[in-house]
Coordinates of N, CA and C in Angstrom, one line a residue:
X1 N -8.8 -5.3 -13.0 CA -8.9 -5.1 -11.6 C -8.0 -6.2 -10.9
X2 N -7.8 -7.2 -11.7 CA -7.0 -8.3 -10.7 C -5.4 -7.8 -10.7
X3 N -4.9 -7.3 -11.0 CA -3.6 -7.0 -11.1 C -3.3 -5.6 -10.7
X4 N -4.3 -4.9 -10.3 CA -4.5 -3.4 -9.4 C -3.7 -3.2 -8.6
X5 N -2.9 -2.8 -8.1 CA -1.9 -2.8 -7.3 C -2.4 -1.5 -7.0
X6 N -2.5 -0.7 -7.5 CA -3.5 0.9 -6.8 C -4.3 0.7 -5.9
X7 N -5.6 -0.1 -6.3 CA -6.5 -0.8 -5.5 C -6.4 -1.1 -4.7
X8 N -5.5 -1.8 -4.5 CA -4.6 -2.5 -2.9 C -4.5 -1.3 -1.9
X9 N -3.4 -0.4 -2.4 CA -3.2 0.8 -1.8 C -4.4 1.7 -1.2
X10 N -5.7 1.8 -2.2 CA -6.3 2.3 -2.1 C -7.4 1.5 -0.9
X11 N -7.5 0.8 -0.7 CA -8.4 -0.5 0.2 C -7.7 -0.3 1.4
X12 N -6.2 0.1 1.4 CA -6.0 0.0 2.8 C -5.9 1.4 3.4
X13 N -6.0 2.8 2.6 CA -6.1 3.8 2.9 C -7.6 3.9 4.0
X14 N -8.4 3.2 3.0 CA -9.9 3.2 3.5 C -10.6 2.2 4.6
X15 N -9.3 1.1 4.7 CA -9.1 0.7 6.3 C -8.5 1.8 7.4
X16 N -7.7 2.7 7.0 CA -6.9 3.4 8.1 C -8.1 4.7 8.2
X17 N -8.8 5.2 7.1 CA -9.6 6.3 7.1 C -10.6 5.4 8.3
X18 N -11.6 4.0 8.0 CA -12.6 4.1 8.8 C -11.9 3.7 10.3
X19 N -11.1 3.3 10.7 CA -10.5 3.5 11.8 C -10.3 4.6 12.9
X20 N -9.9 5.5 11.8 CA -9.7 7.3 12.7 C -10.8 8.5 12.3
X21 N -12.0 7.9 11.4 CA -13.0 8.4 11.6 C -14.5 8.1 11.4
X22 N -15.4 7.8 12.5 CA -16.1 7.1 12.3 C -17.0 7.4 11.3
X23 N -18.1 6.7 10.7 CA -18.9 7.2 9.2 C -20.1 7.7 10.0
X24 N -20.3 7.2 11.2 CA -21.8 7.8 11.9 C -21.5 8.6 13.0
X25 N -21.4 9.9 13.5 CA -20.8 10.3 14.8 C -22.1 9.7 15.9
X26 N -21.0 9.2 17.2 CA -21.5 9.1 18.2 C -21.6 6.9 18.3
X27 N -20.9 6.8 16.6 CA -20.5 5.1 17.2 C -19.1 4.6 16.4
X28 N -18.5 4.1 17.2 CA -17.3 4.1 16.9 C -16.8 3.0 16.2
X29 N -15.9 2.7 15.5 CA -15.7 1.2 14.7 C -14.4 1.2 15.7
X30 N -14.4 -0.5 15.8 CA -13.5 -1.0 16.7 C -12.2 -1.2 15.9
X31 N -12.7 -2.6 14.6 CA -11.4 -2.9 13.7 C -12.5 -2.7 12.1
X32 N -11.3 -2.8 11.3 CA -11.9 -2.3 10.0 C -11.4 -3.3 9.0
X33 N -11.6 -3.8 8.2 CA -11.1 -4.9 7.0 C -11.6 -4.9 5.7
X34 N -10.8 -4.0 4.4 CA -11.0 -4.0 3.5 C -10.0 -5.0 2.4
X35 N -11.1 -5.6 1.3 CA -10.5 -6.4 0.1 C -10.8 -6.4 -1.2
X36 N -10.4 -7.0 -2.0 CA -10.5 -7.8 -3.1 C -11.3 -9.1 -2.7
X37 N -12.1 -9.6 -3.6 CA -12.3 -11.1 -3.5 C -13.4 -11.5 -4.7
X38 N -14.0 -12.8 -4.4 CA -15.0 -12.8 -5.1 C -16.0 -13.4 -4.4
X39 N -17.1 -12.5 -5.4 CA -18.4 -13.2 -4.7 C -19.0 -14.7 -4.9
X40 N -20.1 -14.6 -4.7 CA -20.7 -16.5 -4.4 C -20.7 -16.7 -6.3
X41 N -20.7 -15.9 -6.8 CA -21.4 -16.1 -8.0 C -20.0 -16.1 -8.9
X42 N -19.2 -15.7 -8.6 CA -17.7 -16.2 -9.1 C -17.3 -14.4 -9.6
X43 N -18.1 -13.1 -9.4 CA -17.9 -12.7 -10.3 C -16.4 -11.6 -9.0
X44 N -15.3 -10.7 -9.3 CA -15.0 -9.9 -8.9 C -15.9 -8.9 -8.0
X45 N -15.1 -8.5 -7.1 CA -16.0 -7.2 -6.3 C -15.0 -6.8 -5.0
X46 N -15.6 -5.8 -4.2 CA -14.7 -4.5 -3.2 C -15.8 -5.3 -1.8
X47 N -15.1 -5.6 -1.3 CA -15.8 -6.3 0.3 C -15.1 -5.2 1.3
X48 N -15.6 -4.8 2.5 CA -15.1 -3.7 3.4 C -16.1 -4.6 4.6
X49 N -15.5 -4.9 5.4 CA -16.0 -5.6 7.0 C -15.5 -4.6 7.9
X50 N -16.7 -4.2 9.2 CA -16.4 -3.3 10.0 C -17.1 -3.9 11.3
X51 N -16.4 -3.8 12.4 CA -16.5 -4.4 13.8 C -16.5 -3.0 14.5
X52 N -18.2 -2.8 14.8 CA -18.4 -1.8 16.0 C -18.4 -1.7 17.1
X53 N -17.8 -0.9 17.6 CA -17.8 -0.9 19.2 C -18.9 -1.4 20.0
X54 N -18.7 -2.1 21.1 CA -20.1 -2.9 21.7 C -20.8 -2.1 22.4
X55 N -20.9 -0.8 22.6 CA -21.6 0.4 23.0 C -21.7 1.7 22.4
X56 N -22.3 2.4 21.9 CA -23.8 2.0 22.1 C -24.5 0.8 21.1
X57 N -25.6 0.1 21.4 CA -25.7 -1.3 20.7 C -26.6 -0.1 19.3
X58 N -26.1 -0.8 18.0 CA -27.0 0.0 16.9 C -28.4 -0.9 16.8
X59 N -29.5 0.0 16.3 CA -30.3 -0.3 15.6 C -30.4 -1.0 14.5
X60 N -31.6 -1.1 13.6 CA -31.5 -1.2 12.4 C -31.2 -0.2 11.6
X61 N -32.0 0.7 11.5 CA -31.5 2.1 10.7 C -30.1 2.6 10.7
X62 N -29.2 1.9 11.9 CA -27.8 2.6 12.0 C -27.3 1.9 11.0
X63 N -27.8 0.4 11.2 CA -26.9 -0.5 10.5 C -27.0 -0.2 9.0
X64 N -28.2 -0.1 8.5 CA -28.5 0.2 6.9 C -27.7 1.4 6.3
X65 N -27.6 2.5 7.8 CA -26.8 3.3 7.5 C -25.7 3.4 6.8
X66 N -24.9 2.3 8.0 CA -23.5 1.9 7.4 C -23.0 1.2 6.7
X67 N -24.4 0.4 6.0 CA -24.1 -0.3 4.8 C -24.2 0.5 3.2
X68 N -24.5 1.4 3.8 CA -25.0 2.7 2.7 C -23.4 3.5 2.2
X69 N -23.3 3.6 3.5 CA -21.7 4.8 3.8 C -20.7 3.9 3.1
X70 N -20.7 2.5 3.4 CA -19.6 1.4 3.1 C -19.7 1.5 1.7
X71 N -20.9 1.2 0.8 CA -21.0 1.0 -0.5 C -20.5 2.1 -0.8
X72 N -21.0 3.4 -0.8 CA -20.4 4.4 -1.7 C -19.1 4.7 -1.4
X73 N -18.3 4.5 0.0 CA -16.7 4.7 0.1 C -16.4 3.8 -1.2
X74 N -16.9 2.6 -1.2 CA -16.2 1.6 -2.1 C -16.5 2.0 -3.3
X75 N -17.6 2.2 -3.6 CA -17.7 2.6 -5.3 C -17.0 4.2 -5.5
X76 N -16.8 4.8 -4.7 CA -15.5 5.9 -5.0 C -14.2 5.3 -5.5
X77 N -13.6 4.2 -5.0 CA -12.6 3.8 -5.1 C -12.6 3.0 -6.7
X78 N -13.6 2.0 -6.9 CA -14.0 1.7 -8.1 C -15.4 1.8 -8.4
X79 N -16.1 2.0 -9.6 CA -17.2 1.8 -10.2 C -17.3 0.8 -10.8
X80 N -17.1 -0.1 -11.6 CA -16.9 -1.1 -12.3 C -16.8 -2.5 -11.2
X81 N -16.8 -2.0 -10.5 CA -17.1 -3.6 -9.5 C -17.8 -3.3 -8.4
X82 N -18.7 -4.6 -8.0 CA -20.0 -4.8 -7.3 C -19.2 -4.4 -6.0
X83 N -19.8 -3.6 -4.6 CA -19.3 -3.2 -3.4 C -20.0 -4.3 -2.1
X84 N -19.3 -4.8 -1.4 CA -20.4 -5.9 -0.6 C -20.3 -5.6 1.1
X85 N -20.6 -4.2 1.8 CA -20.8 -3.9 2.5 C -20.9 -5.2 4.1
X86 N -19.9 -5.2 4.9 CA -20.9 -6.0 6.0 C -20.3 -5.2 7.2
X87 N -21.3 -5.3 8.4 CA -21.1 -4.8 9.3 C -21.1 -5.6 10.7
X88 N -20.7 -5.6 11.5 CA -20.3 -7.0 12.6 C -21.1 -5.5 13.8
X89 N -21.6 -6.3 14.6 CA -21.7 -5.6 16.0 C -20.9 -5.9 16.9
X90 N -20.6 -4.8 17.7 CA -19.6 -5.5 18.7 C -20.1 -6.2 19.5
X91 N -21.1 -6.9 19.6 CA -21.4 -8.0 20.9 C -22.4 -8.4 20.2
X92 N -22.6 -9.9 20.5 CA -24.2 -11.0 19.7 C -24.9 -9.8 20.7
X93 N -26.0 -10.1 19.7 CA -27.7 -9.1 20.3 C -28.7 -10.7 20.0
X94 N -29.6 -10.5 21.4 CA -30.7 -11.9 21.3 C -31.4 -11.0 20.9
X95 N -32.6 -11.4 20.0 CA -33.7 -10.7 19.4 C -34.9 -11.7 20.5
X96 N -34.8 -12.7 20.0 CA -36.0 -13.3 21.0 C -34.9 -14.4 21.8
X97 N -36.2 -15.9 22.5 CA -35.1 -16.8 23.2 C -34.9 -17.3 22.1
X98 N -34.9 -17.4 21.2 CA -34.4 -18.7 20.0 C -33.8 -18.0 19.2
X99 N -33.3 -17.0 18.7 CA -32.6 -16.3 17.9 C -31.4 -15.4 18.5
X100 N -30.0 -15.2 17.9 CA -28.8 -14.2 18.4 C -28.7 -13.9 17.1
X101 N -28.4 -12.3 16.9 CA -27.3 -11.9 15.6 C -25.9 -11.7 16.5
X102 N -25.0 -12.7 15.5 CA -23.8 -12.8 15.9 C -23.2 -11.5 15.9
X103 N -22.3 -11.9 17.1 CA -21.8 -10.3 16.6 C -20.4 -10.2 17.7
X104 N -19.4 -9.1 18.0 CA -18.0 -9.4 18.6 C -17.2 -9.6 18.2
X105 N -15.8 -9.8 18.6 CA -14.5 -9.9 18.0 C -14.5 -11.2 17.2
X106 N -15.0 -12.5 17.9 CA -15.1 -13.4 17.3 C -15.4 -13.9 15.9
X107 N -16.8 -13.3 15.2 CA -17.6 -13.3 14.5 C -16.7 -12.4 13.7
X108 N -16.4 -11.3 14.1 CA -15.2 -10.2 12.9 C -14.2 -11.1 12.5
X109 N -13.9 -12.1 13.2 CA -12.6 -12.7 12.9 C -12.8 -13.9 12.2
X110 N -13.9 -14.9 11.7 CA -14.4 -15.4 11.0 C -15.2 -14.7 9.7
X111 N -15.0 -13.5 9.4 CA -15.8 -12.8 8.7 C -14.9 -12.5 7.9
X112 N -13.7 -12.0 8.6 CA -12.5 -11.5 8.0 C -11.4 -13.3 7.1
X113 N -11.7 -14.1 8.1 CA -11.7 -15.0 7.4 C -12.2 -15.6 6.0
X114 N -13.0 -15.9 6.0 CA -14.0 -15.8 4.8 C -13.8 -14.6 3.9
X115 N -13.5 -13.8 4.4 CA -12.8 -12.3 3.2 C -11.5 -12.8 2.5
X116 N -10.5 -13.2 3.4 CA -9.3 -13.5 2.6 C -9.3 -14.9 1.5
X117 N -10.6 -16.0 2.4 CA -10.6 -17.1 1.3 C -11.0 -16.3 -0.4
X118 N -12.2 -15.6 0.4 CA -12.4 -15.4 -1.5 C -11.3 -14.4 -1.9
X119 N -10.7 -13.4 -1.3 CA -9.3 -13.1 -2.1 C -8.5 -13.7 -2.4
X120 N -8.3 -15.3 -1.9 CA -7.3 -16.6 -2.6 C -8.2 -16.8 -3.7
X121 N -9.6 -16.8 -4.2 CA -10.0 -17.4 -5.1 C -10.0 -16.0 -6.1
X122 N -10.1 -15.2 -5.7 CA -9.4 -14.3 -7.0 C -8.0 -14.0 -7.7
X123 N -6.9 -14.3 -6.5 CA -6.0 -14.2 -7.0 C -4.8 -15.4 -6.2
X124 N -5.6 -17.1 -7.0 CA -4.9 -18.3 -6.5 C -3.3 -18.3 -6.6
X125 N -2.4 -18.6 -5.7 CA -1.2 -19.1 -5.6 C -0.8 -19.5 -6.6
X126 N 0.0 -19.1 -7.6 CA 0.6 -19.6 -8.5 C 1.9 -20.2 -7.9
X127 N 2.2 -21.3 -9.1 CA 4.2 -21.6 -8.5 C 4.2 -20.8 -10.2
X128 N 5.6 -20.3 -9.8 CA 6.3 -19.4 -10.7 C 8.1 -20.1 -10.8
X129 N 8.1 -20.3 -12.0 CA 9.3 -21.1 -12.3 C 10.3 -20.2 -12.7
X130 N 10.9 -20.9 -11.6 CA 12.7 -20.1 -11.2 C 13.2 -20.7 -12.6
X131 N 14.4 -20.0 -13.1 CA 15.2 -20.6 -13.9 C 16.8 -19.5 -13.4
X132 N 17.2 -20.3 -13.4 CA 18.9 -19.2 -12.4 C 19.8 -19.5 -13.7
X133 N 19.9 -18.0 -14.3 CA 20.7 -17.9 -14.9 C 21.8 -17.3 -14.5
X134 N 23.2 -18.2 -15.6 CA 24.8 -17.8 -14.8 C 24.6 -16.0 -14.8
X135 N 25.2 -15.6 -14.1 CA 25.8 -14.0 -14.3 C 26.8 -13.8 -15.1
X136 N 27.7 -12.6 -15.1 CA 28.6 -12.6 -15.9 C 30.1 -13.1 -15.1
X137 N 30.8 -13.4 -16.2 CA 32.3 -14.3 -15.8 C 33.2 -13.4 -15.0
X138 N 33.5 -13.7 -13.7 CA 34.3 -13.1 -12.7 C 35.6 -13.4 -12.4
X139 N 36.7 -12.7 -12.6 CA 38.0 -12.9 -12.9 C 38.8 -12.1 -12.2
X140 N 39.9 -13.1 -11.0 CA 40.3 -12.0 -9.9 C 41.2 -11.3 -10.7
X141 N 41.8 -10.2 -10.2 CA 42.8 -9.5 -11.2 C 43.9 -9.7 -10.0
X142 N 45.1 -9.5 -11.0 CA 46.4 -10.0 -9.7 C 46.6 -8.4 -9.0
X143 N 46.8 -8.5 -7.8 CA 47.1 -7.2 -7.4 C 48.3 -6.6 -7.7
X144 N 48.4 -5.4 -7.6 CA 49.6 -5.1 -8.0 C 50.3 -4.3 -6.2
X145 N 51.6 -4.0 -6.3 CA 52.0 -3.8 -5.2 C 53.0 -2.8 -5.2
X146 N 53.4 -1.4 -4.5 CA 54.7 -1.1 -4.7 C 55.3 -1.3 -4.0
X147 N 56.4 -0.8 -3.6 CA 57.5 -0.9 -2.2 C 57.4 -0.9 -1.3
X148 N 56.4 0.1 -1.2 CA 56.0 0.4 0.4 C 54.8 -0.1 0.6
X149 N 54.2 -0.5 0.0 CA 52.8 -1.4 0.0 C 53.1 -2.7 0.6
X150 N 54.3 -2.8 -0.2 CA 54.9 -5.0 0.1 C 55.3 -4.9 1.5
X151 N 55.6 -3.8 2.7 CA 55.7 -3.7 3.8 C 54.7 -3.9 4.7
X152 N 53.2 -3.0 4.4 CA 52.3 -3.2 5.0 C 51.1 -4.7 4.4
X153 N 50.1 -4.7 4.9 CA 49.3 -5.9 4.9 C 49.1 -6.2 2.9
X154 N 48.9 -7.3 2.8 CA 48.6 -7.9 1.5 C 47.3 -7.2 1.0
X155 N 47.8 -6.5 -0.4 CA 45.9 -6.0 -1.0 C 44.8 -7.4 -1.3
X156 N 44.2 -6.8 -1.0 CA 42.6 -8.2 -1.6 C 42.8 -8.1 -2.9
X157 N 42.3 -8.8 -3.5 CA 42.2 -9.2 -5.0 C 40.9 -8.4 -5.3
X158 N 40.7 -7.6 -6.1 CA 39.6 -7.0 -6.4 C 39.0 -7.9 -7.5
X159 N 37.8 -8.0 -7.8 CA 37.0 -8.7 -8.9 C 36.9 -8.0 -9.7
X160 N 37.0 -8.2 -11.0 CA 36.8 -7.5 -12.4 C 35.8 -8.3 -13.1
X161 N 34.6 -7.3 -13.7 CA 34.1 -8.4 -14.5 C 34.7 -8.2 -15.8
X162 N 34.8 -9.6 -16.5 CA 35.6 -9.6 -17.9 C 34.2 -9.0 -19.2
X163 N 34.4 -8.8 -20.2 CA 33.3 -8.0 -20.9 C 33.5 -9.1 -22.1
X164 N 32.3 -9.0 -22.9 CA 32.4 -10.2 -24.0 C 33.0 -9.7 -24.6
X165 N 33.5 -10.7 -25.8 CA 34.2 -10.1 -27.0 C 33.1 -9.6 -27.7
X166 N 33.3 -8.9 -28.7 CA 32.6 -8.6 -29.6 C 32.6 -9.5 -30.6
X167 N 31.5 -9.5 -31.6 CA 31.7 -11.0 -32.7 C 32.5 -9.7 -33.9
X168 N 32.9 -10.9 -35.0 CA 33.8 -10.4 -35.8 C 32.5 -9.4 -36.8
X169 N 33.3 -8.9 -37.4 CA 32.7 -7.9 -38.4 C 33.3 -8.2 -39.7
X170 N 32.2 -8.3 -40.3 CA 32.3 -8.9 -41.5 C 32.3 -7.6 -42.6
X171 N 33.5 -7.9 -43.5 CA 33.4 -6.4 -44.1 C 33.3 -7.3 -45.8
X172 N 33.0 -6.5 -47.0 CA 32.4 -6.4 -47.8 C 33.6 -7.9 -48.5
X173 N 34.8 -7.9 -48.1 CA 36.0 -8.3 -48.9 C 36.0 -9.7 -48.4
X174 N 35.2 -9.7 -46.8 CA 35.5 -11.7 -46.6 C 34.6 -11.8 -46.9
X175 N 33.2 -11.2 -47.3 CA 32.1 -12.2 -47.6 C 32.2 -12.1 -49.4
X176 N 32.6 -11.5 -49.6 CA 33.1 -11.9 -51.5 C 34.2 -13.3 -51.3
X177 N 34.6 -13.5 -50.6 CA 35.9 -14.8 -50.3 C 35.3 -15.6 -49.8
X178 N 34.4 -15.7 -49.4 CA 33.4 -17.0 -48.7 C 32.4 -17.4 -49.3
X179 N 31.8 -16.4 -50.3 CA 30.9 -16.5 -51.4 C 32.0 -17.4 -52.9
X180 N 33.2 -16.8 -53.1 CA 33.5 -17.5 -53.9 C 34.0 -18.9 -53.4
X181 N 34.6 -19.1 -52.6 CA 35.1 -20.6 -51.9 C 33.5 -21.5 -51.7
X182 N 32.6 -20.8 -51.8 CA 31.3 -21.9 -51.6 C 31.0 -22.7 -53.3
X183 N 31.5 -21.6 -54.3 CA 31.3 -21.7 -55.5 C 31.8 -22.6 -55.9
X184 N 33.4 -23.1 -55.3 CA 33.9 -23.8 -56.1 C 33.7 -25.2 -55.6

């Protein structure tokens, strides 16, 4: 799964799908954010973060809903890795005076944050070591010119590349001659 490059493809299909269609009719998702990462526990897994429109405000049941819908989009995509569903409201909701569930562009944007850290801890920056090898030997060729050519402008030098030699080939009669010169 770490080197999935399908996955990738497939994570962002299913950002553009919950964008242009919502999973619950009658609430709309604002922005949408699917990944790779890992969870707290170190292991691999499919995270999908979704920021709902701040009208109409959801319930609870909507929300369990679309933590339902989120998991199984994601376990379509893969079975073999854990799905970690979250869902942002579009605007903090106060429950009482001492409590807010965060919620709004803000909070999506910190959430989405935290999504891409643990995609750096699944697939950390490596440095990858350059080594520049020569190319092959480049050798102007002299131009050539006719009569009526030496009138108008000078030809460019065209580049040729030169081809290796081939190594010698050893036939049955020098290596009897090199075998006996070792002998003596």
């Amino acid at each position: 799964m770490l080197d999935d490059t399908r996955l990738d493809g497939k994570l962002q299909d299913l950002t553009r799908e919950l964008l242009a269609r919502p999973l619950i009719p009658g609430f709309t998702i604002a922005d949408a954010f699917t990944t790779q990462g890992m969870d707290e526990t170190g292991r691999p897994g499919l995270f999908a973060a979704i920021l709902l429109a701040p009208s109409p405000t959801p319930e609870l049941g909507v929300l369990t809903t679309f933590r339902q819908m989120l998991t199984a989009r994601l376990k379509q995509l893969d079975t073999r890795t854990p799905a970690f569903p979250i869902v942002v409201q579009g605007a903090p909701e106060v429950i009482d005076s001492h409590s807010t569930v965060p919620g709004g562009r803000e909070a999506f944007e910190q959430v989405k944050l935290e999504l891409r850290a643990r995609r750096e801890r699944l697939r950390p920056n490596r440095t990858h070591l350059v080594i520049d090898l020569p190319g092959p030997a480049v050798v102007e060729a002299p131009a050539r010119r006719s009569a009526s050519a030496a009138k108008r402008k000078p030809a460019k030098a065209v580049k040729v590349v030169k081809k290796a030699k081939p190594a010698a080939r050893l036939s049955a009669k020098t290596v009897r001659r090199a075998a006996s010169r070792s002998r003596r």
